[in-house]
Coordinates of C-alpha atoms in Angstrom, one line a residue:
X1 CA 14.0 -33.3 16.1
X2 CA 14.6 -31.0 19.0
X3 CA 17.1 -28.6 17.3
X4 CA 16.6 -25.5 15.4
X5 CA 18.4 -25.5 12.0
X6 CA 18.2 -21.8 11.5
X7 CA 16.4 -18.7 12.7
X8 CA 15.9 -15.5 10.8
X9 CA 13.5 -12.6 10.7
X10 CA 11.9 -10.7 7.8
X11 CA 9.9 -7.5 7.7
X12 CA 7.5 -6.3 5.1
X13 CA 8.8 -3.2 3.1
X14 CA 5.6 -1.4 2.1
X15 CA 7.3 0.9 -0.4
X16 CA 8.9 -2.0 -2.3
X17 CA 5.9 -4.2 -1.5
X18 CA 7.9 -7.3 -0.6
X19 CA 9.6 -8.9 2.5
X20 CA 13.2 -7.8 3.3
X21 CA 15.7 -9.3 5.7
X22 CA 15.5 -7.8 9.2
X23 CA 18.4 -9.5 10.9
X24 CA 21.8 -7.8 11.0
X25 CA 23.6 -11.0 10.0
X26 CA 21.2 -11.4 7.1
X27 CA 21.8 -7.9 5.8
X28 CA 25.6 -8.2 6.0
X29 CA 25.5 -11.5 4.1
X30 CA 22.7 -10.2 1.8
X31 CA 20.9 -13.5 2.2
X32 CA 19.7 -16.0 4.8
X33 CA 22.1 -15.9 7.7
X34 CA 24.0 -19.0 8.9
X35 CA 22.6 -20.4 12.1
X36 CA 24.0 -19.0 15.3
X37 CA 22.9 -20.2 18.7
X38 CA 20.9 -17.3 20.2
X39 CA 22.1 -15.8 23.4
X40 CA 19.6 -16.0 26.3
X41 CA 18.6 -12.3 26.0
X42 CA 20.1 -11.5 22.6
X43 CA 17.6 -9.3 20.7
X44 CA 20.1 -8.7 17.8
X45 CA 20.9 -5.3 19.4
X46 CA 18.1 -3.6 17.4
X47 CA 15.2 -1.8 18.8
X48 CA 11.9 -3.0 17.3
X49 CA 10.3 -0.6 14.9
X50 CA 7.7 1.6 16.4
X51 CA 4.3 1.9 14.7
X52 CA 3.7 5.0 12.6
X53 CA 2.6 8.0 14.7
X54 CA -0.5 8.8 12.7
X55 CA -2.5 7.8 9.6
X56 CA -0.4 10.0 7.3
X57 CA 2.8 8.2 8.4
X58 CA 1.1 4.8 8.1
X59 CA 0.1 5.6 4.5
X60 CA 3.4 7.2 3.3
X61 CA 6.8 5.9 4.4
X62 CA 8.6 8.2 2.0
X63 CA 7.9 11.5 3.8
X64 CA 4.9 12.5 1.7
X65 CA 1.7 13.3 3.4
X66 CA -1.9 14.4 2.8
X67 CA -3.3 17.7 4.0
X68 CA -5.8 17.2 6.9
X69 CA -8.7 17.8 4.6
X70 CA -7.4 15.3 2.0
X71 CA -6.7 12.7 4.6
X72 CA -10.2 13.1 6.0
X73 CA -11.7 12.6 2.4
X74 CA -9.6 9.5 1.7
X75 CA -10.3 7.8 5.1
X76 CA -14.0 8.6 4.8
X77 CA -14.2 7.2 1.3
X78 CA -12.4 4.0 2.5
X79 CA -14.5 3.9 5.7
X80 CA -11.2 3.4 7.5
X81 CA -9.7 4.5 10.8
X82 CA -6.0 4.2 11.8
X83 CA -5.4 2.2 15.0
X84 CA -2.4 1.0 17.1
X85 CA -3.2 -2.0 19.3
X86 CA 0.4 -2.8 20.1
X87 CA 3.8 -2.5 18.6
X88 CA 3.1 -5.3 16.1
X89 CA -0.6 -4.8 15.6
X90 CA -1.4 -1.5 13.9
X91 CA -3.0 -0.3 10.7
X92 CA -6.4 0.6 9.4
X93 CA -9.8 -0.9 10.4
X94 CA -13.3 -0.5 9.0
X95 CA -16.6 -1.2 10.6
X96 CA -16.7 -4.7 9.0
X97 CA -12.9 -5.4 9.2
X98 CA -11.7 -5.1 12.8
X99 CA -8.3 -6.7 12.4
X100 CA -5.8 -3.9 11.4
X101 CA -4.6 -4.1 7.8
X102 CA -1.9 -2.0 6.1
X103 CA -2.4 0.6 3.4
X104 CA 0.3 2.3 1.3
X105 CA -0.2 5.6 -0.6
X106 CA 1.6 7.3 -3.4
X107 CA 0.9 10.2 -5.7
X108 CA 0.3 9.8 -9.4
X109 CA 3.5 10.4 -11.4
X110 CA 2.2 13.5 -13.0
X111 CA 0.6 14.8 -9.8
X112 CA 3.6 14.8 -7.4
X113 CA 3.4 18.6 -7.1
X114 CA -0.4 19.3 -7.2
X115 CA -1.5 16.2 -5.2
X116 CA -4.6 15.9 -7.4
X117 CA -4.2 12.1 -7.8
X118 CA -3.4 9.5 -5.2
X119 CA -3.1 5.7 -5.3
X120 CA -3.8 3.5 -2.3
X121 CA -2.9 -0.2 -2.2
X122 CA -3.4 -2.7 0.6
X123 CA -6.0 -4.4 2.6
X124 CA -6.5 -8.0 3.5
X125 CA -8.9 -10.9 2.9
X126 CA -11.6 -9.1 4.8
X127 CA -11.4 -5.9 2.7
X128 CA -10.6 -7.7 -0.6
X129 CA -11.7 -11.3 -0.5
X130 CA -9.5 -14.0 -1.9
X131 CA -7.4 -11.4 -3.8
X132 CA -6.1 -10.2 -0.4
X133 CA -5.6 -6.6 -1.4
X134 CA -7.3 -3.8 -3.3
X135 CA -6.1 -0.8 -5.3
X136 CA -7.9 2.6 -5.1
X137 CA -7.2 5.7 -7.1
X138 CA -8.5 9.1 -5.9
X139 CA -8.9 12.2 -8.0
X140 CA -9.6 15.8 -7.1
X141 CA -13.1 16.9 -8.1
X142 CA -14.3 20.4 -9.1
X143 CA -15.0 21.2 -5.4
X144 CA -11.4 20.5 -4.4
X145 CA -12.1 17.2 -2.6
X146 CA -10.4 13.8 -3.3
X147 CA -12.9 11.2 -4.4
X148 CA -12.6 7.6 -5.4
X149 CA -12.4 7.1 -9.1
X150 CA -11.5 3.4 -8.9
X151 CA -11.5 0.9 -6.1
X152 CA -11.3 -2.9 -6.7
X153 CA -9.6 -6.0 -5.4
X154 CA -6.4 -6.3 -7.4
X155 CA -2.7 -7.2 -6.8
X156 CA -1.1 -5.6 -9.8
X157 CA -1.8 -2.4 -11.8
X158 CA -0.2 -1.4 -15.1
X159 CA -0.8 2.0 -16.7
X160 CA -1.3 1.3 -20.4
X161 CA 0.7 3.9 -22.3
X162 CA 0.1 2.6 -25.9
X163 CA -3.1 1.7 -27.7
X164 CA -6.2 3.4 -29.1
X165 CA -6.7 5.6 -26.0
X166 CA -4.3 8.4 -26.9
X167 CA -4.1 11.7 -24.9
X168 CA -6.1 13.3 -27.7
X169 CA -9.0 11.0 -27.1
X170 CA -8.8 11.0 -23.3
X171 CA -6.7 12.8 -20.7
X172 CA -6.1 9.6 -18.7
X173 CA -4.4 6.4 -19.7
X174 CA -6.1 3.1 -19.5
X175 CA -5.3 0.9 -16.5
X176 CA -4.8 -2.9 -16.6
X177 CA -5.6 -4.7 -13.3
X178 CA -4.9 -8.3 -12.3
X179 CA -5.7 -10.3 -9.3
X180 CA -5.0 -13.9 -8.3
X181 CA -6.2 -15.5 -11.5
X182 CA -4.9 -15.2 -15.1
X183 CA -7.5 -12.7 -16.2
X184 CA -6.8 -9.0 -16.5
X185 CA -9.4 -6.2 -16.6
X186 CA -9.0 -3.1 -18.6
X187 CA -10.3 0.1 -17.1
X188 CA -10.9 3.3 -19.1
X189 CA -11.5 6.9 -17.9
X190 CA -15.0 8.1 -18.8
X191 CA -14.5 11.7 -17.9
X192 CA -15.4 11.3 -14.2
X193 CA -14.1 7.9 -13.1
X194 CA -12.7 4.6 -14.4
X195 CA -15.1 2.1 -16.0

């Protein structure tokens, strides 16, 4: 009744997109730690993680970053601003969604060098309804600006590499998106954006 059976802490790994063990004992055991009576001021000897310094660091935890112009294009298209309220409350906000939410960016596999395609995933119930997150893809237009070519609530994306849409027919693969339900939607590049 009045006793704690166990206590452990997890943090969200945005790159792997799942929770990972944050306690030293948990990492050593590679699982949930055995209960230990906490010391009065024991903080596990670890300094709490600091919020990312800026929007680029908040989007990319792998050392990548957008140029200032590209970052401006992406944030403007999302209507988002990076904020840090305190050590645990940080992320992006929009005019409608004032509670900070996390976003994670990555470059398209064939665009690691030229940075002409970027994928953003994240959000919360305010930005994405019951699905809880959205997926956006940005492509560079003829004027050199990144613009949204797809932006919908979804939890999983699969790039379809087989099927009728071969590279001869279309320079982009189809994309299969799924959300909280059992249905998946198929998106096809029409020359300017995904439909």
